[in-house]
Short mmCIF file of N, CA and C and ligand atoms in Angstrom, two decimals:
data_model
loop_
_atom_site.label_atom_id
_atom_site.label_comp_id
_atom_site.label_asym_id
_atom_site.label_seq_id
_atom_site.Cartn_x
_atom_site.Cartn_y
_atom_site.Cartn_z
N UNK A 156 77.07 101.19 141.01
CA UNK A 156 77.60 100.72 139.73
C UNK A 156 79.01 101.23 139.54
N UNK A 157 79.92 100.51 139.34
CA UNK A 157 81.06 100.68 138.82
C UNK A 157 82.04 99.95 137.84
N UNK A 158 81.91 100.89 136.36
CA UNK A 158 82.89 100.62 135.35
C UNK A 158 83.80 100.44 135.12
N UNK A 159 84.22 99.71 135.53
CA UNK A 159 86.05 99.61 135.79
C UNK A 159 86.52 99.69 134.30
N UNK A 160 87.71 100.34 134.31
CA UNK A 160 88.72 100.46 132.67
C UNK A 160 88.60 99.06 132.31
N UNK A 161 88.92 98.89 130.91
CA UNK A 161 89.07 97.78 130.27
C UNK A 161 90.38 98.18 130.16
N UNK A 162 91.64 96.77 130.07
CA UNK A 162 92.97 97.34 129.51
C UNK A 162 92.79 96.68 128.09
N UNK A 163 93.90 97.43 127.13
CA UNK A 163 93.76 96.88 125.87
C UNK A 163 95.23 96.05 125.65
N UNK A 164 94.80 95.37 124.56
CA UNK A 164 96.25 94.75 123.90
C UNK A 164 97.21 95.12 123.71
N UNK A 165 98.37 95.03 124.42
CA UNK A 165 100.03 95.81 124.44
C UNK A 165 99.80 95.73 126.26
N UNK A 166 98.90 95.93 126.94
CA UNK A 166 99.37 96.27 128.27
C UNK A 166 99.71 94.32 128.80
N UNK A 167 101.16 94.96 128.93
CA UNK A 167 101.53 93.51 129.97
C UNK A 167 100.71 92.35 130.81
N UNK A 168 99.85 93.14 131.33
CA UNK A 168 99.07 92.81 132.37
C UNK A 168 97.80 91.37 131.73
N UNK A 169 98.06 91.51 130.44
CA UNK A 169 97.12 90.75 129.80
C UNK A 169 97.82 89.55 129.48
N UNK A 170 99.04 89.39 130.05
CA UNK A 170 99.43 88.21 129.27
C UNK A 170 99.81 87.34 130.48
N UNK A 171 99.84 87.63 131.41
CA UNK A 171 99.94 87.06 132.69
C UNK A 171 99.39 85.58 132.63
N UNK A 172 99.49 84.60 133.50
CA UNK A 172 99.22 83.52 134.04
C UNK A 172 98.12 83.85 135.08
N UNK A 173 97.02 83.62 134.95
CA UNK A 173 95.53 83.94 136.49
C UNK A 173 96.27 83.86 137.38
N UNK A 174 96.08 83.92 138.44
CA UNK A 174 96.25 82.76 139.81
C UNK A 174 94.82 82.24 140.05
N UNK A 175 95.02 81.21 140.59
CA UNK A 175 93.85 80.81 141.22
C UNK A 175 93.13 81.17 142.32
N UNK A 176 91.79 81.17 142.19
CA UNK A 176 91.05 81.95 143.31
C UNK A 176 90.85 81.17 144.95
N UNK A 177 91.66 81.22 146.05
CA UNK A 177 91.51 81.06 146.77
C UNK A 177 90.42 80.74 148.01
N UNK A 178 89.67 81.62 148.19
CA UNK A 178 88.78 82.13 148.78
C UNK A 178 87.23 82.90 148.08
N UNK A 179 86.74 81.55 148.67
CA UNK A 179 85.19 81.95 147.57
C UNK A 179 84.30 82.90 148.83
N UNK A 180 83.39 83.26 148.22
CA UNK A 180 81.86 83.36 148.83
C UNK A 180 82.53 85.34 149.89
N UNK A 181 83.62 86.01 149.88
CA UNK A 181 83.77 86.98 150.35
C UNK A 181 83.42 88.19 150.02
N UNK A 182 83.33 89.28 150.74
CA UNK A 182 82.42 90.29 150.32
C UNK A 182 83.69 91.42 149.06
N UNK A 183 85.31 90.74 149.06
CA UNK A 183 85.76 91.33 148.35
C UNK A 183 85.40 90.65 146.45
N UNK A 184 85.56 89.64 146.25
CA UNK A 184 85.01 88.78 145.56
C UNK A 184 83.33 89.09 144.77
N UNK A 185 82.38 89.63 145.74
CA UNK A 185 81.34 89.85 145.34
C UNK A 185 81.74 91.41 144.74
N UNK A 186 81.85 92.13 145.55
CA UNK A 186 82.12 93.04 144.70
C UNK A 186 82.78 92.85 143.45
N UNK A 187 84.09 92.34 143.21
CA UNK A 187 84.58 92.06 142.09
C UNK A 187 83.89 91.72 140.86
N UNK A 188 83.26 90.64 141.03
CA UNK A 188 82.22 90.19 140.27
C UNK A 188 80.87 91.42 140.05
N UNK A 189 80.28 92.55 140.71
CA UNK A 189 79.68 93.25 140.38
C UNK A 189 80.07 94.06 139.41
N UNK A 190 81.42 94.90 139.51
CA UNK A 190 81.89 95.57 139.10
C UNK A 190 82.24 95.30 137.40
N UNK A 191 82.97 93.54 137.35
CA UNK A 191 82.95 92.99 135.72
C UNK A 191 81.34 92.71 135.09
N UNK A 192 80.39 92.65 136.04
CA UNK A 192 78.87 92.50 135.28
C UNK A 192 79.01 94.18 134.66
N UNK A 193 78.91 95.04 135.70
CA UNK A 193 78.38 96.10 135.36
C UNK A 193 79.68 96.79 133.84
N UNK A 194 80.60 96.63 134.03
CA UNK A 194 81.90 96.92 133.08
C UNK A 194 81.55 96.06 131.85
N UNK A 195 80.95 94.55 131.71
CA UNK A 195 80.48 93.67 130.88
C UNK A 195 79.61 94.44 130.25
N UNK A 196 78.63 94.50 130.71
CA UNK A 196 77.04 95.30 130.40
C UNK A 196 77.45 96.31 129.57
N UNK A 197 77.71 97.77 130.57
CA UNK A 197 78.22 98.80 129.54
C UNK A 197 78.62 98.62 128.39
N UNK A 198 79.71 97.54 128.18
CA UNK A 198 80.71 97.48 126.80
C UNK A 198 79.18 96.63 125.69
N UNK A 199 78.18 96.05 125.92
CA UNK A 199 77.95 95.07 125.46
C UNK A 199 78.61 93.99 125.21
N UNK A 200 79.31 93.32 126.45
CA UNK A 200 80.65 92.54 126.29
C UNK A 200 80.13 91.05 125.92
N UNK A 201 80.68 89.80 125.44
CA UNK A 201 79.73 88.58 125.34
C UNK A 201 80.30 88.25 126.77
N UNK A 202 81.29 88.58 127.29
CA UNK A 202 82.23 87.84 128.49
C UNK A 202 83.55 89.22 128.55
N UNK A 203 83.62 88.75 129.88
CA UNK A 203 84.60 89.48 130.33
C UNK A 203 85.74 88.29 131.92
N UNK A 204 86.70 88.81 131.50
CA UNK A 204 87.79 88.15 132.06
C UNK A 204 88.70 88.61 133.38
N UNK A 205 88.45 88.80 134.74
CA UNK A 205 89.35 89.55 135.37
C UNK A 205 90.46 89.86 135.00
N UNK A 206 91.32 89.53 133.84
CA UNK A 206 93.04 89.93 134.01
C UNK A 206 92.43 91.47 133.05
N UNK A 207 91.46 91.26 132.79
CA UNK A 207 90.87 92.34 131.76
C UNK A 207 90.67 93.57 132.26
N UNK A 208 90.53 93.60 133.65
CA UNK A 208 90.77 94.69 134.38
C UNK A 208 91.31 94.77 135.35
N UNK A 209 92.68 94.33 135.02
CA UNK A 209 94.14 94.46 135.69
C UNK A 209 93.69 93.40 136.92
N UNK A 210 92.90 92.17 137.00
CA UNK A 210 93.20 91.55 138.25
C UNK A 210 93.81 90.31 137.89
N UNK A 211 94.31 90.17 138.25
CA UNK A 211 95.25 88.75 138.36
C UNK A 211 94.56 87.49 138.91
N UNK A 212 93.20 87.09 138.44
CA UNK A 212 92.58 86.19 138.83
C UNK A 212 91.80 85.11 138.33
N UNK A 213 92.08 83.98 138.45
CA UNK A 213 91.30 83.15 137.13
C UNK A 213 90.27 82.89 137.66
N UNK A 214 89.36 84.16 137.12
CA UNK A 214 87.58 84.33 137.09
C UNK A 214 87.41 84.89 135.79
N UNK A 215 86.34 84.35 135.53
CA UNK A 215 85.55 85.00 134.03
C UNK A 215 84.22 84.81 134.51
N UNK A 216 83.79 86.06 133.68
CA UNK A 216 82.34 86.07 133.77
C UNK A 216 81.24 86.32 131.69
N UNK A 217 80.49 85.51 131.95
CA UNK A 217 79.75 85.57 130.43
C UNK A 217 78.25 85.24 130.08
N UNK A 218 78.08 85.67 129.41
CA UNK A 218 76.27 85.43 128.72
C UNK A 218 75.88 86.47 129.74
N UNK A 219 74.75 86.63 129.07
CA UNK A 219 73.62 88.21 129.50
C UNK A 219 71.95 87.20 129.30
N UNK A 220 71.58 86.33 129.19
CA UNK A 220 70.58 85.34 129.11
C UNK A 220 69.61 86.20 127.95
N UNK A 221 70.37 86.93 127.03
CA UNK A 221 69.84 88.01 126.18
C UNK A 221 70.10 87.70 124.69
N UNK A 222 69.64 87.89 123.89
CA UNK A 222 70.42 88.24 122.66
C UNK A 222 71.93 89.32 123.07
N UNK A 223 72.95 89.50 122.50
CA UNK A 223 73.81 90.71 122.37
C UNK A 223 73.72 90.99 121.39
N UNK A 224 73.67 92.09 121.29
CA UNK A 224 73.85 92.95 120.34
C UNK A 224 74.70 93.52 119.49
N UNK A 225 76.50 92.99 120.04
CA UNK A 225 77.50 92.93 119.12
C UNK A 225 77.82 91.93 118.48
N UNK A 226 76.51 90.93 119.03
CA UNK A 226 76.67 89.31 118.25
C UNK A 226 75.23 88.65 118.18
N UNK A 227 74.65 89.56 117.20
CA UNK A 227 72.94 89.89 117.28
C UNK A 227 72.52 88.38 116.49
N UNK A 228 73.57 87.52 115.98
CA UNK A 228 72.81 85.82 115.52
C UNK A 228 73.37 85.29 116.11
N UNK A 229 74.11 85.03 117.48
CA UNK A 229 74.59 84.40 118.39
C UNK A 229 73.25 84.13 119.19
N UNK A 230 73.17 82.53 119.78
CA UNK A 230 71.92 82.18 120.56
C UNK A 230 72.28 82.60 121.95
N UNK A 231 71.31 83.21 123.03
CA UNK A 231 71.82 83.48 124.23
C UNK A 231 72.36 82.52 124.99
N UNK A 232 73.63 82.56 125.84
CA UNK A 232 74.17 82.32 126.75
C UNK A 232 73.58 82.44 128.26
N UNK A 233 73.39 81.62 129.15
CA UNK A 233 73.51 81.71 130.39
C UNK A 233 73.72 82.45 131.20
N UNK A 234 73.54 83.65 132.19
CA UNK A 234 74.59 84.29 132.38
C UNK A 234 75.68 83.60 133.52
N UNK A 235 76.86 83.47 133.57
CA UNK A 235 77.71 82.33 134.42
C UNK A 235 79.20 83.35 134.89
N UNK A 236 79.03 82.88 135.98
CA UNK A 236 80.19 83.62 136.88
C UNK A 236 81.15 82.03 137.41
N UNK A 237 82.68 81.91 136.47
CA UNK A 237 83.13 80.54 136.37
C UNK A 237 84.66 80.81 136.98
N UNK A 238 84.98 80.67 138.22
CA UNK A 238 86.37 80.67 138.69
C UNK A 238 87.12 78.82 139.03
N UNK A 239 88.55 79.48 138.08
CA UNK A 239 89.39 78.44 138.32
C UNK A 239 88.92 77.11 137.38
N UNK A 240 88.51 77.65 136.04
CA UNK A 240 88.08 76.53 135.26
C UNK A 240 89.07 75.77 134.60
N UNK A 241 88.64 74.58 134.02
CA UNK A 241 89.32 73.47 133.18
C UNK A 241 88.10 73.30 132.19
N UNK A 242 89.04 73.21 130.76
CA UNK A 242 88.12 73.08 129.97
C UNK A 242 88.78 71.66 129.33
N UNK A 243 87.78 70.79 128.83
CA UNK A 243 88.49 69.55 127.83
C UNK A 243 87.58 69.89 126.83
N UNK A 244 88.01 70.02 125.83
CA UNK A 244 87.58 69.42 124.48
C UNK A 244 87.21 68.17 124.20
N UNK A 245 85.61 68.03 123.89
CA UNK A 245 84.89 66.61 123.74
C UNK A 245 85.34 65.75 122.21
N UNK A 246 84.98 64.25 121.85
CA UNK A 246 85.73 63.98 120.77
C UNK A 246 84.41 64.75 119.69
N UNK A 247 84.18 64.50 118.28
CA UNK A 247 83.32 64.35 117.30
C UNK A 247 83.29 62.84 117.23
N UNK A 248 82.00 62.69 116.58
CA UNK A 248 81.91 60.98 115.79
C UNK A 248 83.26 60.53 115.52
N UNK A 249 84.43 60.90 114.85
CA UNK A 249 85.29 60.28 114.64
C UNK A 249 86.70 59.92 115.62
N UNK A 250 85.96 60.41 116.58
CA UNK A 250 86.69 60.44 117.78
C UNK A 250 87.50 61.45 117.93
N UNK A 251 87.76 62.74 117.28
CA UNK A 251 88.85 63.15 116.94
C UNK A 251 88.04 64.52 117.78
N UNK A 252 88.95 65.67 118.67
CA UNK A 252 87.63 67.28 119.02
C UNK A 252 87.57 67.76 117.60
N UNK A 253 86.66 67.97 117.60
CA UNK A 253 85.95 68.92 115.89
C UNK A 253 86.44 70.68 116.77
N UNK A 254 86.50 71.00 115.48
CA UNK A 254 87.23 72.78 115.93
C UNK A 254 86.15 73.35 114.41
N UNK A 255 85.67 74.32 114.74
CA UNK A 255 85.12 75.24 113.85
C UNK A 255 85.52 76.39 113.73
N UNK A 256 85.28 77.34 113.01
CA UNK A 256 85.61 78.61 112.86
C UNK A 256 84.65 79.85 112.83
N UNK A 257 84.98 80.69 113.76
CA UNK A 257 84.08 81.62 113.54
C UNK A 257 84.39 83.06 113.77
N UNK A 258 83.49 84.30 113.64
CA UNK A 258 84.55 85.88 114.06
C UNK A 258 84.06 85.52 115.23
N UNK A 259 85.23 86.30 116.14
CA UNK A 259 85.19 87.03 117.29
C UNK A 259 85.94 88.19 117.38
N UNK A 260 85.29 89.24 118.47
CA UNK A 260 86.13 90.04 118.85
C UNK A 260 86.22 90.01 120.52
N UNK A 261 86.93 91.67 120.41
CA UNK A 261 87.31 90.83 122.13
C UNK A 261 87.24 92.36 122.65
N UNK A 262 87.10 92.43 124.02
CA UNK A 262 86.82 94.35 124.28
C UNK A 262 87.91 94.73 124.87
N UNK A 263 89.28 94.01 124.39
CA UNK A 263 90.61 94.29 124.75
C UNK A 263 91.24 94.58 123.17
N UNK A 264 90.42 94.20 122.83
CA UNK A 264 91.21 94.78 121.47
C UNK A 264 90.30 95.46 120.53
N UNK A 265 89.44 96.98 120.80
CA UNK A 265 88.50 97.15 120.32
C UNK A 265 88.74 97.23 118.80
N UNK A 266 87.19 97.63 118.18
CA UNK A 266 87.76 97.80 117.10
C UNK A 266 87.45 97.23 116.05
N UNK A 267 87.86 95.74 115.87
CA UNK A 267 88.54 94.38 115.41
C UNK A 267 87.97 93.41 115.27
N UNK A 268 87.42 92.62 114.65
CA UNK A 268 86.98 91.68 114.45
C UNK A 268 88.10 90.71 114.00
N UNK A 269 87.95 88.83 114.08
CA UNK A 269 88.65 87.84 113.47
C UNK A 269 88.28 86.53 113.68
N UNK A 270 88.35 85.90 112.36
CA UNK A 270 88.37 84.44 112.39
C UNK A 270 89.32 83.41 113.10
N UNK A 271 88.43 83.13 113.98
CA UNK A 271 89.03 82.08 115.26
C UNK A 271 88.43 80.48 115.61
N UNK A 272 89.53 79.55 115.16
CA UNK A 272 89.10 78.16 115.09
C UNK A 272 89.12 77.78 117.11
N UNK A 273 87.96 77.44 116.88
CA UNK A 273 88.00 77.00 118.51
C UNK A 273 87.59 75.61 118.39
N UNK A 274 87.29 74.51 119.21
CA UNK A 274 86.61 73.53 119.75
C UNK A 274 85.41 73.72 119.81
N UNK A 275 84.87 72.47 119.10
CA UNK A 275 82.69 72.87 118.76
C UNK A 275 82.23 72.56 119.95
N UNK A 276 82.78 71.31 120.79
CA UNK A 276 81.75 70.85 121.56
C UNK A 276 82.87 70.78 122.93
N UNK A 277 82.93 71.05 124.39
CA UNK A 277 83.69 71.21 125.35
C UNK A 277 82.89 70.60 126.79
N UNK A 278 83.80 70.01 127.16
CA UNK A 278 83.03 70.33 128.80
C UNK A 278 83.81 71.38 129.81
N UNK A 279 83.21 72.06 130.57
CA UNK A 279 83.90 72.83 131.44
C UNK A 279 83.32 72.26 132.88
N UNK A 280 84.28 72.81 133.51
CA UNK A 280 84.21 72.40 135.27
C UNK A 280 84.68 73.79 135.94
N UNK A 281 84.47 74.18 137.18
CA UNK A 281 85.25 74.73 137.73
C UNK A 281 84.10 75.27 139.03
N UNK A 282 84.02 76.39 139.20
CA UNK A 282 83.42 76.72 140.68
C UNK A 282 82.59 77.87 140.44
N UNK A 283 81.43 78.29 141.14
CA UNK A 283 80.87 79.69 141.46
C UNK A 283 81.16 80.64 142.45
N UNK A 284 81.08 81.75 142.54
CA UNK A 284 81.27 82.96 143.59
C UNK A 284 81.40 81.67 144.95
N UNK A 285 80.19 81.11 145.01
CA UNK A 285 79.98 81.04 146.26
C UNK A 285 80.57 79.06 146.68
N UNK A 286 81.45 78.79 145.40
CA UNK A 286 82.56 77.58 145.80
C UNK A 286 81.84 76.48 145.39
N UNK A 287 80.47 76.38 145.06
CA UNK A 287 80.13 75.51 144.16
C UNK A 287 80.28 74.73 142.92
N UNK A 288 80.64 73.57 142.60
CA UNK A 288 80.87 73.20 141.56
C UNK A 288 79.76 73.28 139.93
N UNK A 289 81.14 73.51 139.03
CA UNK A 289 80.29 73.93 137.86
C UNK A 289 80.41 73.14 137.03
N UNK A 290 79.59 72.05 136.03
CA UNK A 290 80.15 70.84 135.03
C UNK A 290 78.98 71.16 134.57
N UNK A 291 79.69 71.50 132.91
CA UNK A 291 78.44 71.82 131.98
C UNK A 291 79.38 71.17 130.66
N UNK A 292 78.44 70.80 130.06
CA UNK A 292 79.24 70.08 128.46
C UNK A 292 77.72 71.40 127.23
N UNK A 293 79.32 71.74 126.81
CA UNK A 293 78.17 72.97 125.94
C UNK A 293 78.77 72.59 124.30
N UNK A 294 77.99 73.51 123.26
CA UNK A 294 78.64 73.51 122.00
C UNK A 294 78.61 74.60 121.38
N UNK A 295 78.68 74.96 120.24
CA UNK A 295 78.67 75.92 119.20
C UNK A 295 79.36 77.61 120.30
N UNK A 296 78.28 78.59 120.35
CA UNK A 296 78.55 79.69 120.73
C UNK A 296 79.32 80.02 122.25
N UNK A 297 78.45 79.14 122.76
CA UNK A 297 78.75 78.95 124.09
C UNK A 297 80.28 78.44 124.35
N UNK A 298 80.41 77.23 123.45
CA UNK A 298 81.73 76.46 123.97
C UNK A 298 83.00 77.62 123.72
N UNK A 299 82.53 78.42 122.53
CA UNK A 299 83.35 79.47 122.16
C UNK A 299 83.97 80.72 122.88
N UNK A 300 82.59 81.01 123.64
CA UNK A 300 82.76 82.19 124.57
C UNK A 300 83.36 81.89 125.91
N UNK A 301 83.59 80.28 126.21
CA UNK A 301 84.18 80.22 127.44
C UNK A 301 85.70 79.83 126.94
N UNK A 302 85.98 79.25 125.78
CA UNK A 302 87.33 79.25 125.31
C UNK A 302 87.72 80.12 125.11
N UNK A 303 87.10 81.72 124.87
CA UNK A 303 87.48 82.65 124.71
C UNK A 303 87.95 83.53 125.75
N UNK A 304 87.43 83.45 126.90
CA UNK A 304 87.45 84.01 127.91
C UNK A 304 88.47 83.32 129.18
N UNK A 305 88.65 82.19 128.44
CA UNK A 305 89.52 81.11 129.90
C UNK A 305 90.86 81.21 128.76
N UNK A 306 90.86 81.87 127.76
CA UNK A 306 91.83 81.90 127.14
C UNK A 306 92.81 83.64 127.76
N UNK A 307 91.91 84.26 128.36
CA UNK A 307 92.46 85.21 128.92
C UNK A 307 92.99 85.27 130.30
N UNK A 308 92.94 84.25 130.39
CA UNK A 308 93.25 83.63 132.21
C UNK A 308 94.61 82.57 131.81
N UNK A 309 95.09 82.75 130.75
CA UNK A 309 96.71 82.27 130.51
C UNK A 309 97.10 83.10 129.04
N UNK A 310 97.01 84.07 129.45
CA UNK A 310 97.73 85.62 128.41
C UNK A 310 97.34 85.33 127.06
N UNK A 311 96.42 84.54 126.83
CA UNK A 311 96.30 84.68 125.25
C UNK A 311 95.35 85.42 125.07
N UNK A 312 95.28 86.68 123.99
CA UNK A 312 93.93 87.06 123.07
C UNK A 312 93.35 86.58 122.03
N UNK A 313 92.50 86.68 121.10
CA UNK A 313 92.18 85.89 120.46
C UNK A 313 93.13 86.42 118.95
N UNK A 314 93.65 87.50 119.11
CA UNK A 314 94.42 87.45 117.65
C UNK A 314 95.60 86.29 117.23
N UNK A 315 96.20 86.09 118.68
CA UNK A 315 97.10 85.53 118.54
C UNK A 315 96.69 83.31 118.39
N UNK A 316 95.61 83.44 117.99
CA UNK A 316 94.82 82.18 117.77
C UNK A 316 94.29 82.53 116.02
N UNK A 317 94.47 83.45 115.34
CA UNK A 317 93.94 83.73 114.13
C UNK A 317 94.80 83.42 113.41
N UNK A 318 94.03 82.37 112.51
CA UNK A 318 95.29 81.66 111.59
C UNK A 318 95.36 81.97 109.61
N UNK A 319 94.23 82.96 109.52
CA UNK A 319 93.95 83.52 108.10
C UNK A 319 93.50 85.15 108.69
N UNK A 320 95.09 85.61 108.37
CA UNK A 320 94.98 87.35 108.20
C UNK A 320 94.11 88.11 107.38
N UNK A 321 93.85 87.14 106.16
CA UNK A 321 92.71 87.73 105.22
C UNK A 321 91.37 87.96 105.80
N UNK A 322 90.76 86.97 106.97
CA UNK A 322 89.96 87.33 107.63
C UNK A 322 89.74 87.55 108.92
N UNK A 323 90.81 89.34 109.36
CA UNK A 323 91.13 89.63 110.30
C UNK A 323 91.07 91.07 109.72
N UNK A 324 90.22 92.06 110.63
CA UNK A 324 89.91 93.08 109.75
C UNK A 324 89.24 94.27 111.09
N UNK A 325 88.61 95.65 110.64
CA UNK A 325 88.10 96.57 111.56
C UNK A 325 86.64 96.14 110.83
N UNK A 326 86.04 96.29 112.79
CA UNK A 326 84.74 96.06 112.50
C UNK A 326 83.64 96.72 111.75
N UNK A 327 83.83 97.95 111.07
CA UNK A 327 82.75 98.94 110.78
C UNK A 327 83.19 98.56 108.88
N UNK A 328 84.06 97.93 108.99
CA UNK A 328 84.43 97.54 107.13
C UNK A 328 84.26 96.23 106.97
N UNK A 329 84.24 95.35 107.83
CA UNK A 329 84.09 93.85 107.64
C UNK A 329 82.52 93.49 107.90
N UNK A 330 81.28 94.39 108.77
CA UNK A 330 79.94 94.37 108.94
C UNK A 330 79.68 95.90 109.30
N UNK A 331 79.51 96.20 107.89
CA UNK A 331 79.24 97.78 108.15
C UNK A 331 77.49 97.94 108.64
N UNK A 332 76.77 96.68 108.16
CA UNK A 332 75.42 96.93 108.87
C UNK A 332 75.40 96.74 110.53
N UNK A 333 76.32 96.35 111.39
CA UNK A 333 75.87 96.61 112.45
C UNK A 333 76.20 97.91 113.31
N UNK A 334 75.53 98.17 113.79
CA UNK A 334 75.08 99.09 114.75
C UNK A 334 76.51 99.84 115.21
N UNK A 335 77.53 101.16 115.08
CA UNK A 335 78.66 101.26 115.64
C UNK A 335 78.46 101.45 117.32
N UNK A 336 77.19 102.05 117.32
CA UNK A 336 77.26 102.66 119.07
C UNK A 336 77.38 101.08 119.82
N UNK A 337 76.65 100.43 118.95
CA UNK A 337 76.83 98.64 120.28
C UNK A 337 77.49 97.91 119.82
N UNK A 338 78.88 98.36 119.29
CA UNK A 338 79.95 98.04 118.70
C UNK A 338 81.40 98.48 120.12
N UNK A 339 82.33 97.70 119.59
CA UNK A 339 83.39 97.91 120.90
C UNK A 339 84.45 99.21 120.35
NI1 NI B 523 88.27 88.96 125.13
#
């Protein structure tokens, strides 16, 4: 098992552009991917992002096929290991992508909680460890946590997507009933 550092918000390294992952299915790669499960896990993370621990790679990894516990009415996620994704935003009835709003936080910016309008309903594509193709059309929590996380694979965090400061706040004053230890 190995925990790799999380970097936080201010370090350069987070705002980078991924690169794309070259070379699937290698034993450097697997490791990689062990190391963000086990670094995920620890934090109670919903997802975690390689640039998140200083790699320069557009891989994300997310869902625990669990409840979490820093997002204890969130429905479980999958657990999904997604390199080199594309996401489109699907229309609503009116043809138009519907965007909702909801908190997130992020384990780069502990702490923190904020209201973040994402896309309700998405399809994603992209590949597994082992170069397989991935096409899933998801909604609500899910569509969120991979916009959230493929949003860190082109330097954005999620503060800089928060468009009402009033509901942008520290987590132990904005939901003082949850739990601080399975808190970020
Ligand atoms: Ni994050």
């Amino acid at each position: 098992m190995a925990v790799r550092e999380i970097l936080k918000m201010g370090d350069p390294r987070l705002l980078r552009v991924a690169q794309p992952v070259t070379e699937f299915d290698s034993d450097a790669l697997h490791l990689l991917i062990t190391d963000m499960l086990d670094t995920m896990l620890a934090a109670n993370g919903a997802g975690l992002a390689a640039p998140q621990i200083g790699v320069d790679l557009q891989l994300v990894i997310f869902g625990t096929n669990q409840p979490n516990p820093r997002y204890p009415d969130a429905p479980p996620v999958p657990y999904t290991v997604l390199l080199n994704p594309v996401i489109t935003p699907l229309p609503g009835n009116d043809g138009v992508p519907l965007q909702e709003e909801d908190w997130e936080g992020c384990l780069s910016v502990p702490g923190l909680r904020g209201v973040v309008p994402r896309f309700a309903r998405i399809r994603y594509t992209g590949f597994d460890q082992y170069g397989d193709p991935i096409d899933r059309t998801v909604e609500g929590f899910h569509a969120r946590v991979v916009q959230h996380e493929c949003d860190h694979l082109i330097g954005i965090l999620y503060p800089m997507r928060v468009r009402d400061f009033s509901r942008f706040g520290y987590t132990d004053v904005l939901f003082p009933d949850l739990d601080p230890a399975q808190d970020d």
